[in-house]
Coordinates of C-alpha atoms in Angstrom, one line a residue:
Chain A
X671 CA 0.0 0.0 0.0
X672 CA 2.7 2.4 1.1
X673 CA 4.8 1.2 -1.8
X674 CA 2.3 2.2 -4.5
X675 CA 1.9 5.6 -2.9
X676 CA 5.6 6.0 -2.8
X677 CA 6.3 4.8 -6.3
X678 CA 8.5 7.3 -8.1
X679 CA 8.0 8.9 -11.4
X680 CA 10.4 7.4 -13.9
X681 CA 12.7 10.5 -14.4
X682 CA 13.2 10.9 -10.7
X683 CA 14.1 7.2 -10.4
X684 CA 16.5 7.4 -13.3
X685 CA 18.1 10.5 -11.7
X686 CA 18.6 9.0 -8.3
X687 CA 19.9 5.7 -9.7
X688 CA 22.2 7.6 -12.0
X689 CA 23.5 9.7 -9.1
X690 CA 24.2 6.6 -7.0
X691 CA 26.0 4.9 -9.9
X692 CA 28.2 8.0 -10.3
X693 CA 28.9 8.0 -6.5
X694 CA 29.7 4.3 -6.5
X695 CA 32.2 4.8 -9.4
X696 CA 33.8 7.6 -7.5
X697 CA 34.0 5.6 -4.3
X698 CA 35.2 2.3 -5.6
X699 CA 36.9 2.8 -8.9
X700 CA 40.2 4.3 -7.5
X701 CA 40.7 1.2 -5.4
X702 CA 39.8 -1.2 -8.1
X703 CA 42.1 0.6 -10.6
X704 CA 45.0 0.7 -8.2
X705 CA 44.7 -2.9 -7.3
X706 CA 44.6 -3.8 -11.0
X707 CA 47.5 -1.5 -11.7
X708 CA 49.7 -2.9 -8.9
X709 CA 50.1 -6.1 -11.0
X710 CA 51.5 -4.1 -13.9
X711 CA 54.9 -2.5 -14.6
X712 CA 55.4 1.2 -14.2
X713 CA 55.3 2.2 -17.9
X714 CA 51.8 0.6 -18.0
X715 CA 50.3 2.1 -14.8
X716 CA 51.9 5.5 -15.5
X717 CA 51.6 5.4 -19.2
X718 CA 53.1 8.2 -21.2
X719 CA 51.8 7.1 -24.5
X720 CA 48.3 5.5 -24.1
X721 CA 46.2 5.0 -21.0
X722 CA 44.7 1.8 -22.3
X723 CA 48.2 0.2 -21.8
X724 CA 47.2 -0.1 -18.1
X725 CA 44.3 -2.3 -19.1
X726 CA 45.9 -4.4 -21.8
X727 CA 49.3 -4.5 -20.1
X728 CA 51.3 -3.9 -23.3
X729 CA 54.6 -3.0 -21.5
X730 CA 54.1 -5.7 -18.9
X731 CA 53.9 -8.4 -21.5
X732 CA 56.9 -6.9 -23.3
X733 CA 59.0 -6.8 -20.1
X734 CA 57.9 -9.9 -18.2
X735 CA 56.2 -12.1 -20.8
X736 CA 52.8 -12.2 -18.9
X737 CA 50.0 -9.7 -18.6
X738 CA 50.3 -9.7 -14.8
X739 CA 53.4 -9.4 -12.7
X740 CA 54.1 -9.7 -8.9
X741 CA 57.3 -7.7 -9.2
X742 CA 56.0 -4.8 -7.2
X743 CA 54.9 -7.0 -4.4
X744 CA 58.2 -8.9 -4.4
X745 CA 60.1 -5.7 -4.3
X746 CA 58.1 -4.2 -1.5
X747 CA 57.6 -7.2 0.7
X748 CA 61.0 -8.8 0.3
X749 CA 63.5 -6.3 -1.0
X750 CA 62.2 -3.3 1.0
X751 CA 61.2 -5.5 4.0
X752 CA 57.6 -4.4 4.1
X753 CA 56.8 -7.6 6.0
X754 CA 58.6 -6.2 9.1
X755 CA 56.2 -3.2 9.1
X756 CA 53.3 -5.6 8.7
X757 CA 54.4 -7.4 11.9
X758 CA 54.9 -4.1 13.7
X759 CA 51.4 -2.9 12.6
X760 CA 49.9 -6.1 13.9
X761 CA 51.6 -5.7 17.3
X762 CA 50.6 -2.1 17.6
X763 CA 47.0 -2.4 16.5
X764 CA 46.3 -5.5 18.6
X765 CA 47.8 -4.0 21.7
X766 CA 46.0 -0.7 21.2
X767 CA 42.7 -2.4 20.8
X768 CA 43.0 -4.6 23.8
X769 CA 44.4 -2.0 26.2
X770 CA 42.0 0.8 25.2
X771 CA 39.0 -1.4 25.4
X772 CA 40.0 -2.6 28.9
X773 CA 40.5 0.9 30.2
X774 CA 37.5 2.2 28.2
X775 CA 35.0 -0.3 29.4
X776 CA 35.9 0.3 33.1
X777 CA 35.9 4.1 32.6
X778 CA 32.8 4.2 30.4
X779 CA 30.8 2.1 32.8
X780 CA 31.7 4.3 35.8
X781 CA 30.8 7.4 33.8
X782 CA 27.4 5.9 32.8
X783 CA 26.5 4.9 36.4
X784 CA 27.7 7.8 38.4
X785 CA 25.3 10.7 38.8
X786 CA 27.7 13.3 40.1
X787 CA 28.6 16.5 38.3
X788 CA 32.2 15.7 37.7
X789 CA 31.3 13.1 35.2
X790 CA 30.1 16.0 33.0
X791 CA 33.5 17.7 33.3
X792 CA 35.4 14.5 32.5
X793 CA 33.2 14.0 29.4
X794 CA 33.7 17.6 28.3
X795 CA 37.5 17.4 28.8
X796 CA 37.4 14.2 26.8
X797 CA 35.6 16.1 24.0
X798 CA 38.3 18.7 23.9
X799 CA 41.0 16.1 23.9
X800 CA 39.2 14.4 21.1
X801 CA 39.4 17.6 19.0
X802 CA 43.1 18.2 19.6
X803 CA 45.1 17.7 16.4
X804 CA 47.4 14.7 17.1
X805 CA 50.4 16.5 15.8
X806 CA 50.2 19.2 18.5
X807 CA 50.3 16.4 21.1
X808 CA 53.2 14.8 19.3
X809 CA 55.1 18.0 19.5
X810 CA 54.6 17.9 23.2
X811 CA 55.9 14.3 23.5
X812 CA 59.0 14.6 21.4
X813 CA 61.4 16.4 23.7
X814 CA 60.4 14.7 26.9
X815 CA 60.6 11.3 25.2
X816 CA 64.1 12.1 23.9
X817 CA 65.1 13.1 27.4
X818 CA 63.7 10.0 29.0
X819 CA 65.2 7.8 26.3
X820 CA 61.9 6.1 25.5
X821 CA 61.6 7.5 22.0
X822 CA 61.4 5.1 19.1
X823 CA 60.0 2.0 20.8
X824 CA 56.7 0.2 20.0
X825 CA 55.4 0.2 23.6
X826 CA 55.7 4.0 23.8
X827 CA 53.7 4.4 20.6
X828 CA 51.1 1.9 21.8
X829 CA 50.5 3.8 25.0
X830 CA 50.3 7.1 23.2
X831 CA 47.8 5.7 20.7
X832 CA 45.8 4.3 23.6
X833 CA 45.7 7.7 25.3
X834 CA 44.7 9.5 22.1
X835 CA 42.0 6.9 21.5
X836 CA 40.7 7.0 25.1
X837 CA 38.3 10.1 24.8
X838 CA 36.5 8.5 21.8
X839 CA 36.3 5.1 23.5
X840 CA 35.0 6.7 26.7
X841 CA 32.2 8.6 24.9
X842 CA 31.2 5.5 22.8
X843 CA 31.1 3.1 25.7
X844 CA 29.6 5.7 28.1
X845 CA 26.6 6.0 25.8
X846 CA 26.5 2.3 25.2
X847 CA 26.4 1.5 29.0
X848 CA 23.6 4.1 29.4
X849 CA 21.5 1.9 27.1
X850 CA 22.0 -1.1 29.4
X851 CA 19.3 -0.9 32.1
X852 CA 20.6 0.1 35.5
X853 CA 18.4 -2.5 37.2
X854 CA 20.6 -5.2 35.8
X855 CA 23.7 -4.5 37.9
X856 CA 21.7 -2.9 40.8
X857 CA 19.7 -6.1 41.3
X858 CA 23.0 -8.0 41.4
X859 CA 24.2 -5.6 44.1
X860 CA 21.0 -6.1 46.0
X861 CA 21.8 -9.8 45.9
X862 CA 25.1 -9.1 47.7
X863 CA 27.6 -8.4 44.9
X864 CA 30.1 -5.7 45.2
X865 CA 30.1 -3.1 42.4
X866 CA 33.0 -4.8 40.7
X867 CA 31.4 -8.3 41.0
X868 CA 28.2 -6.8 39.6
X869 CA 30.2 -5.4 36.6
X870 CA 31.9 -8.7 36.0
X871 CA 28.9 -11.0 36.4
X872 CA 26.0 -9.0 35.2
X873 CA 27.4 -6.4 32.8
X874 CA 30.3 -8.1 31.0
X875 CA 28.1 -10.9 29.5
X876 CA 25.8 -8.3 27.8
X877 CA 28.3 -5.7 26.8
X878 CA 30.0 -7.4 23.8
X879 CA 28.0 -5.7 20.9
X880 CA 29.1 -2.3 22.2
X881 CA 32.7 -3.4 22.8
X882 CA 33.0 -5.0 19.4
X883 CA 31.8 -1.8 17.7
X884 CA 34.1 0.4 19.8
X885 CA 37.0 -2.0 19.2
X886 CA 36.5 -1.7 15.4
X887 CA 37.1 2.1 15.7
X888 CA 40.1 1.7 18.0
X889 CA 41.5 -0.7 15.4
X890 CA 40.9 1.8 12.6
X891 CA 42.6 4.6 14.6
X892 CA 45.7 2.6 15.3
X893 CA 45.9 1.1 11.8
X894 CA 45.3 4.3 10.0
X895 CA 47.5 6.5 12.2
X896 CA 50.3 8.3 10.4
X897 CA 51.1 11.3 12.6
X898 CA 52.1 9.5 15.8
X899 CA 53.8 6.4 14.2
X900 CA 55.8 8.5 11.7
X901 CA 57.2 10.7 14.5
X902 CA 57.6 8.4 17.4
X903 CA 59.1 5.3 15.8
X904 CA 62.6 4.6 14.6
X905 CA 63.2 3.4 11.0
X906 CA 63.3 -0.3 12.0
X907 CA 60.2 -0.1 14.2
X908 CA 58.1 1.6 11.5
X909 CA 54.5 0.5 11.0
X910 CA 53.0 0.2 7.5
X911 CA 51.7 3.7 6.9
X912 CA 55.0 5.6 7.7
X913 CA 56.9 2.8 5.8
X914 CA 54.8 3.6 2.7
X915 CA 55.5 7.3 3.1
X916 CA 59.2 6.6 3.4
X917 CA 59.0 4.5 0.1
X918 CA 57.9 7.7 -1.6
X919 CA 61.0 9.6 -0.7
X920 CA 63.5 6.9 -1.4
X921 CA 62.1 4.8 -4.2
X922 CA 60.3 7.3 -6.4
X923 CA 63.6 8.6 -7.6
X924 CA 64.8 5.1 -8.5
X925 CA 61.7 4.4 -10.6
X926 CA 60.4 2.0 -8.1
X927 CA 57.1 3.7 -7.5
X928 CA 55.4 0.3 -8.2
X929 CA 56.8 -0.9 -4.8
X930 CA 54.8 1.8 -3.1
X931 CA 51.7 0.9 -5.2
X932 CA 52.0 -2.7 -4.2
X933 CA 52.5 -1.8 -0.5
X934 CA 49.4 0.5 -0.6
X935 CA 47.3 -2.3 -2.0
X936 CA 48.6 -4.7 0.6
X937 CA 47.6 -2.2 3.3
X938 CA 44.1 -1.7 1.9
X939 CA 43.4 -5.4 1.7
X940 CA 42.8 -6.0 5.4
X941 CA 40.5 -2.9 5.6
X942 CA 38.5 -4.3 2.7
X943 CA 38.0 -7.6 4.6
X944 CA 37.2 -5.7 7.8
X945 CA 34.4 -3.8 6.1
X946 CA 33.2 -6.9 4.4
X947 CA 32.6 -8.7 7.8
X948 CA 31.8 -5.8 10.1
X949 CA 29.8 -3.5 7.9
X950 CA 26.8 -3.6 10.2
X951 CA 28.8 -2.8 13.3
X952 CA 30.7 0.1 11.6
X953 CA 27.4 1.6 10.4
X954 CA 25.8 1.2 13.9
X955 CA 29.0 2.7 15.5
X956 CA 29.0 5.7 13.3
X957 CA 25.4 6.4 14.1
X958 CA 25.5 5.6 17.8
X959 CA 27.0 9.0 18.7
X960 CA 24.5 10.8 16.5
X961 CA 21.4 9.2 17.7
X962 CA 22.3 9.5 21.4
X963 CA 24.0 12.8 21.5
Chain B
X1067 CA 28.0 5.2 42.7
X1068 CA 30.2 6.3 45.6
X1069 CA 33.2 8.5 44.8
X1070 CA 35.7 5.8 45.7
X1071 CA 34.3 3.1 43.5
X1072 CA 34.0 5.6 40.7
X1073 CA 37.6 6.6 41.0
X1074 CA 38.7 2.9 41.1
X1075 CA 36.9 2.3 37.8
X1076 CA 38.0 5.4 35.9
X1077 CA 41.5 5.8 37.3
X1078 CA 43.5 3.8 34.7
X1079 CA 41.8 5.7 31.9
X1080 CA 42.2 9.0 33.6
X1081 CA 45.9 8.5 34.3
X1082 CA 46.6 7.6 30.7
X1083 CA 44.7 10.7 29.4
X1084 CA 46.4 13.0 31.9
X1085 CA 49.9 11.7 31.2
X1086 CA 49.6 11.5 27.4
X1087 CA 47.0 14.2 26.5
X1088 CA 46.9 16.8 29.2
X1089 CA 50.6 16.8 30.1
X1090 CA 51.7 17.1 26.5
X1091 CA 49.5 20.2 26.2
X1092 CA 51.2 21.7 29.2
X1093 CA 54.6 20.6 27.8
X1094 CA 53.8 22.4 24.6
X1095 CA 53.0 25.6 26.4
X1096 CA 56.2 25.3 28.4
X1097 CA 58.3 24.6 25.3
X1098 CA 56.9 27.5 23.4
X1099 CA 58.3 29.9 25.9
X1100 CA 61.9 28.7 25.2
X1101 CA 64.1 28.9 22.2
X1102 CA 67.1 27.0 21.0
X1103 CA 70.4 27.9 22.6
X1104 CA 72.7 30.3 20.9
X1105 CA 75.7 28.8 19.4
X1106 CA 78.7 28.9 21.8
X1107 CA 81.7 29.9 19.8
X1108 CA 85.4 29.2 20.5
X1109 CA 88.4 30.6 18.7
X1110 CA 90.7 28.0 17.3
X1111 CA 94.1 28.9 16.0
X1112 CA 95.1 27.1 12.8
X1113 CA 98.8 27.2 12.1
X1114 CA 99.9 26.0 8.7
X1115 CA 102.8 26.6 6.4
X1116 CA 101.4 30.0 5.4
X1117 CA 101.1 31.4 8.9
X1118 CA 98.3 31.2 11.5
X1119 CA 94.6 32.0 11.1
X1120 CA 92.1 32.3 13.8
X1121 CA 88.9 30.5 13.1
X1122 CA 85.7 30.7 15.0
X1123 CA 84.0 27.4 15.6
X1124 CA 80.9 26.0 17.3
X1125 CA 82.1 24.6 20.6
X1126 CA 80.2 21.3 20.4
X1127 CA 81.3 20.1 23.8
X1128 CA 80.0 23.2 25.6
X1129 CA 76.8 23.0 23.5
X1130 CA 76.3 19.4 24.6
X1131 CA 76.7 20.3 28.3
X1132 CA 74.3 23.3 28.0
X1133 CA 71.7 21.2 26.1
X1134 CA 71.7 18.4 28.7
X1135 CA 71.4 21.1 31.5
X1136 CA 68.6 23.0 29.9
X1137 CA 67.0 20.7 27.2
X1138 CA 64.2 23.1 26.4
X1139 CA 66.6 25.9 25.5
X1140 CA 66.8 29.4 26.9
X1141 CA 63.9 31.4 28.0
X1142 CA 62.4 33.6 25.3
X1143 CA 59.0 34.6 26.8
X1144 CA 56.4 35.2 24.1
X1145 CA 59.1 36.0 21.5
X1146 CA 58.5 32.9 19.4
X1147 CA 54.8 33.8 19.1
X1148 CA 55.5 37.2 17.6
X1149 CA 58.4 36.3 15.3
X1150 CA 58.0 36.2 11.5
X1151 CA 57.3 32.5 11.5
X1152 CA 54.1 32.9 13.6
X1153 CA 51.9 35.9 14.3
X1154 CA 54.4 38.3 12.8
X1155 CA 52.7 41.5 14.0
X1156 CA 55.7 43.6 13.1
X1157 CA 55.8 42.3 9.5
X1158 CA 52.0 42.8 9.2
X1159 CA 52.5 46.4 10.3
X1160 CA 55.2 47.0 7.7
X1161 CA 53.0 45.4 5.0
X1162 CA 50.1 47.6 6.1
X1163 CA 52.2 50.7 5.7
X1164 CA 53.6 49.6 2.4
X1165 CA 50.6 48.4 0.5
X1166 CA 47.9 50.6 -1.0
X1167 CA 44.9 48.3 -1.6
X1168 CA 43.3 45.5 0.4
X1169 CA 44.1 43.0 -2.3
X1170 CA 47.8 43.7 -2.1
X1171 CA 47.7 43.6 1.7
X1172 CA 46.0 40.2 1.7
X1173 CA 48.4 38.9 -1.0
X1174 CA 51.4 39.8 1.0
X1175 CA 50.0 38.5 4.4
X1176 CA 49.3 35.3 2.6
X1177 CA 53.0 34.8 2.0
X1178 CA 53.7 34.7 5.7
X1179 CA 53.9 31.0 6.6
X1180 CA 51.6 31.0 9.6
X1181 CA 48.8 33.0 7.8
X1182 CA 49.2 30.9 4.7
X1183 CA 48.6 27.7 6.7
X1184 CA 45.8 29.3 8.8
X1185 CA 43.9 30.5 5.7
X1186 CA 44.2 27.1 4.0
X1187 CA 43.1 25.3 7.2
X1188 CA 40.1 27.5 7.6
X1189 CA 39.2 27.3 3.9
X1190 CA 39.5 23.5 4.0
X1191 CA 37.4 23.3 7.1
X1192 CA 34.6 25.6 6.0
X1193 CA 34.4 24.5 2.4
X1194 CA 34.7 20.7 2.9
X1195 CA 32.3 20.5 5.9
X1196 CA 29.1 21.9 4.1
X1197 CA 29.9 20.0 0.9
X1198 CA 30.2 16.8 2.9
X1199 CA 26.8 17.3 4.5
X1200 CA 25.1 18.1 1.3
X1201 CA 26.6 15.3 -0.7
X1202 CA 26.1 12.8 2.1
X1203 CA 22.4 13.8 2.3
X1204 CA 21.8 13.2 -1.4
X1205 CA 23.6 9.9 -1.4
X1206 CA 21.5 8.8 1.6
X1207 CA 18.3 9.9 -0.2
X1208 CA 19.4 8.0 -3.3
X1209 CA 20.4 4.8 -1.5
X1210 CA 17.2 4.9 0.5
X1211 CA 15.2 4.7 -2.8
X1212 CA 17.0 1.7 -4.4
X1213 CA 15.7 -1.9 -3.9
X1214 CA 16.7 -3.6 -0.7
X1215 CA 18.7 -6.4 -2.3
X1216 CA 21.5 -4.2 -3.6
X1217 CA 21.6 -1.8 -0.7
X1218 CA 24.2 -4.0 1.2
X1219 CA 26.8 -3.9 -1.6
X1220 CA 26.2 -0.2 -2.3
X1221 CA 26.8 0.6 1.4
X1222 CA 29.9 -1.6 1.3
X1223 CA 31.5 0.3 -1.5
X1224 CA 30.4 3.6 -0.2
X1225 CA 32.2 3.1 3.1
X1226 CA 35.6 2.4 1.4
X1227 CA 36.8 6.1 1.0
X1228 CA 36.2 6.7 4.7
X1229 CA 37.7 3.5 6.1
X1230 CA 40.9 3.5 4.0
X1231 CA 43.8 5.2 5.7
X1232 CA 43.8 9.0 4.8
X1233 CA 47.4 8.9 3.6
X1234 CA 46.8 5.8 1.5
X1235 CA 43.6 7.1 0.1
X1236 CA 45.2 10.3 -0.9
X1237 CA 48.2 8.4 -2.5
X1238 CA 45.7 6.4 -4.6
X1239 CA 44.1 9.5 -5.9
X1240 CA 47.5 11.2 -6.3
X1241 CA 48.7 8.5 -8.6
X1242 CA 45.5 8.7 -10.7
X1243 CA 45.7 12.5 -11.1
X1244 CA 49.4 12.3 -12.1
X1245 CA 49.7 13.6 -15.7
X1246 CA 50.6 10.0 -16.6
X1247 CA 47.8 8.5 -14.6
X1248 CA 44.2 7.9 -15.8
X1249 CA 42.4 10.9 -14.4
X1250 CA 45.3 13.3 -15.2
X1251 CA 45.5 12.2 -18.8
X1252 CA 41.7 12.2 -19.2
X1253 CA 41.6 15.8 -18.0
X1254 CA 44.3 16.7 -20.5
X1255 CA 42.2 15.2 -23.3
X1256 CA 39.0 16.9 -22.1
X1257 CA 40.5 20.3 -21.8
X1258 CA 42.7 19.7 -24.9
X1259 CA 45.8 20.9 -23.0
X1260 CA 48.7 18.5 -22.9
X1261 CA 50.5 20.5 -20.3
X1262 CA 47.7 20.6 -17.8
X1263 CA 48.8 19.3 -14.4
X1264 CA 46.8 19.5 -11.2
X1265 CA 49.9 19.7 -9.2
X1266 CA 51.3 22.8 -10.8
X1267 CA 49.0 25.7 -9.8
X1268 CA 48.1 26.6 -6.2
X1269 CA 44.4 27.0 -7.1
X1270 CA 44.2 23.5 -8.7
X1271 CA 46.1 22.0 -5.7
X1272 CA 43.6 23.5 -3.3
X1273 CA 40.7 22.3 -5.4
X1274 CA 42.2 18.8 -5.5
X1275 CA 42.6 18.7 -1.7
X1276 CA 39.1 19.9 -1.2
X1277 CA 37.7 17.2 -3.6
X1278 CA 39.8 14.6 -1.7
X1279 CA 38.4 15.8 1.6
X1280 CA 34.8 15.6 0.4
X1281 CA 35.4 12.2 -1.1
X1282 CA 36.9 11.0 2.1
X1283 CA 34.3 12.3 4.5
X1284 CA 31.0 12.0 2.4
X1285 CA 30.5 8.3 3.5
X1286 CA 30.4 9.4 7.1
X1287 CA 27.6 11.9 6.5
X1288 CA 25.9 9.4 4.2
X1289 CA 25.8 6.7 6.9
X1290 CA 24.5 9.0 9.6
X1291 CA 21.8 10.4 7.4
X1292 CA 20.9 7.0 6.1
X1293 CA 20.3 5.7 9.6
X1294 CA 18.3 8.8 10.3
X1295 CA 16.1 8.3 7.3
X1296 CA 15.0 4.9 8.6
X1297 CA 13.5 6.7 11.6
X1298 CA 11.6 9.5 9.8
X1299 CA 8.1 9.3 11.3
X1300 CA 5.7 7.6 8.9
X1301 CA 2.6 9.4 10.3
X1302 CA 4.0 12.8 9.6
X1303 CA 5.1 11.7 6.1
X1304 CA 1.6 10.3 5.3
X1305 CA -0.2 13.3 6.7
X1306 CA 2.0 15.5 4.5
X1307 CA 1.0 13.3 1.5
X1308 CA -2.6 13.6 2.4
X1309 CA -2.3 17.4 2.6
X1310 CA -1.0 17.2 -1.0
X1311 CA 2.7 18.0 -0.4
X1312 CA 4.8 17.3 -3.5
X1313 CA 7.7 14.9 -3.3
X1314 CA 10.2 17.8 -2.9
X1315 CA 8.0 19.5 -0.3
X1316 CA 7.9 16.4 1.7
X1317 CA 11.7 16.2 1.7
X1318 CA 12.0 19.9 2.5
X1319 CA 9.4 20.2 5.3
X1320 CA 9.4 16.7 6.8
X1321 CA 12.7 14.9 6.2
X1322 CA 15.1 17.8 6.5
X1323 CA 13.8 19.2 9.8
X1324 CA 13.9 15.7 11.2
X1325 CA 17.5 15.2 10.1
X1326 CA 18.7 18.6 11.3
X1327 CA 20.1 17.5 14.6
X1328 CA 22.1 14.8 12.8
X1329 CA 23.5 17.5 10.5
X1330 CA 24.7 19.4 13.6
X1331 CA 26.4 16.3 14.8
X1332 CA 28.1 15.7 11.5
X1333 CA 29.2 19.3 11.3
X1334 CA 30.7 19.1 14.7
X1335 CA 32.7 15.9 14.0
X1336 CA 33.8 17.3 10.6
X1337 CA 34.9 20.6 12.0
X1338 CA 37.1 18.8 14.4
X1339 CA 38.5 16.4 11.9
X1340 CA 39.0 18.9 9.0
X1341 CA 40.7 21.5 11.2
X1342 CA 43.6 19.0 11.7
X1343 CA 43.9 18.3 7.9
X1344 CA 47.4 16.9 7.5
X1345 CA 47.8 13.5 5.8
X1346 CA 46.4 14.6 2.4
X1347 CA 49.0 17.3 2.2
X1348 CA 51.7 14.7 2.6
X1349 CA 50.0 12.2 0.3
X1350 CA 49.5 14.7 -2.5
X1351 CA 53.0 16.3 -1.9
X1352 CA 51.1 19.6 -1.9
X1353 CA 53.3 21.4 0.6
X1354 CA 54.6 23.9 -1.9
X1355 CA 51.1 25.2 -2.7
X1356 CA 49.1 24.4 0.4
X1357 CA 50.1 24.0 4.0
X1358 CA 47.9 23.5 7.1
X1359 CA 48.6 24.3 10.7
X1360 CA 49.2 20.6 11.4
X1361 CA 51.6 20.4 8.5
X1362 CA 53.6 23.5 9.8
X1363 CA 54.2 21.7 13.1
X1364 CA 55.1 18.5 11.3
X1365 CA 57.6 20.2 9.1
X1366 CA 59.2 22.1 12.1
X1367 CA 59.7 18.8 13.8
X1368 CA 60.8 16.8 10.8
X1369 CA 62.1 19.3 8.2
X1370 CA 65.5 20.5 9.5
X1371 CA 68.5 18.7 11.0
X1372 CA 67.4 19.3 14.6
X1373 CA 63.8 19.6 15.4
X1374 CA 62.6 23.2 16.0
X1375 CA 60.8 22.5 19.2
X1376 CA 60.0 26.1 20.2
X1377 CA 58.5 27.0 16.8
X1378 CA 56.5 23.8 16.7
X1379 CA 55.3 24.3 20.2
X1380 CA 54.2 27.9 19.5
X1381 CA 52.2 26.8 16.4
X1382 CA 50.7 24.0 18.5
X1383 CA 49.5 26.4 21.2
X1384 CA 47.9 28.7 18.5
X1385 CA 46.3 25.6 16.9
X1386 CA 44.9 24.6 20.3
X1387 CA 43.4 28.0 20.8
X1388 CA 41.8 27.6 17.4
X1389 CA 40.3 24.3 18.4
X1390 CA 38.8 25.8 21.5
X1391 CA 37.3 28.7 19.6
X1392 CA 35.9 26.2 17.1
X1393 CA 34.3 24.1 19.9
X1394 CA 33.0 27.1 21.9
X1395 CA 29.4 27.0 20.6
X1396 CA 29.2 23.3 21.3
X1397 CA 30.7 23.6 24.8
X1398 CA 28.2 26.4 25.7
X1399 CA 25.3 24.3 24.4
X1400 CA 26.4 21.2 26.2
X1401 CA 26.8 23.2 29.4
X1402 CA 23.2 24.6 29.1
X1403 CA 21.8 21.2 28.3
X1404 CA 23.5 19.7 31.3
X1405 CA 22.2 22.4 33.6
X1406 CA 18.7 22.0 32.4
X1407 CA 18.9 18.3 33.1
X1408 CA 20.4 18.7 36.5

């Protein structure tokens, strides 16, 4: 019934479908194109003569004998030791997610259950911290870290990323815990639990949807960070994103830009998988703040 | 919840934030009041076959000792804030005296590094944010209208520009707009100008960065609006239909007012994120034509042989002030809401 009343006139339908198609091309084509191009040689992907070379792979066939080549990946992963950065990224992101969720659930739970005025000030301070450009914080760390001799190590970077992530985690989990009925843990306390036991036995079993969503965003922050990791890590401890940016300086001159292209595609692939599996959680996480605040 | 329990729960989180967010802000303020030590010179006599010459050299040993004693440098007060690399009031005064027209004045002020960065940052923030909201809204309307079966894949691809690392996303586009890349060569054909390059002129670089910013953030606005559209009250919509509202009037008088609070939320998040624009400038190698406040700090810390802590710190403090001014309306509103509730 509602459907027939909502049926659109044909021109409007065509317009909106056309618009969505254009948007989809704009959103997806760059990634598809770069993934495709990463299996070609440089004169194809950056073709001076004819852009269709990138599709047909004319130069790739001439140079390697096949229309696709893994030379870029081999150069990046083995020659330039990109695999080391991948391991570093895995360590950093995993630690950041685990630590910031642990701290964040405890803090967010307390903020949601305490009725005192100071919770407001903590949340406001967190909002201001959330807005701080990361590079201003980094310029505050650099000198003290040099002095203390803790600059350049992975644990330093992990704890810094946890701290930068904390305001967002607190806000997210605070609003998530508000949506869990108070009665749940309060009845547990009436039954004789302490506050912490009530949290452990009554709240933890039902909090996983909110924690998973928040964890996804912590993961993205740590994985996507360039500012902190590029300034606080030594060359050998670099994670993927600063490693890719250092490729640009050193390899572009040597005509090895395809290494950077291959590394970029390698770094996008996990994100692609992440969206594929967690699309629903990402969407609900993005909207959680909007609907509640 | 009693104070003690509250503290026990929130303490770890609070300590981390105090140590690594609040303390660095204090450290930045402190560092900005100091400046690098002056070079300590010693005179060394070089005697060769053609007589002796006296040479002045930097006494590295004494410098080392001084640096370890006072790592932040020597006290400089607010000097760094007013030098030509930052607020440059003296230079602005000179330019004011020298120039005849407003256009000239603005042109010359734009050449001062701090103002150049500030103007780009503000332009980026206030151009990208509204465009993101508008584009996101139309994508949400469009996606809402398509059949349910293909919605999933459409949302999947729409999320990609936002999820992908900003630096990597900008590199992907940078390679495509290269004059040998697909978009770059397509533009050359369209405008029939084989020398056209998006990297060469400042205006085109700015436009490229704005387009990147919109592309990167539109999915966020889209997702929020799309979720909002699911909750537009059916009754209001139907009564508007009964009253004979056209399709556009229904969007204008029912949907948009309903989504307005969401638009405020998106605007707030976008203002915060766009004000710290940084990665695209690195990704697009645009620093010659466009720098942001964040980029200025980065280049002070990375650019020269030894990091310019004082200069970076002064820019950081000015940026922080900018953030607070930007957030002021929100803070005041939250304060009022909270008081009303209490």
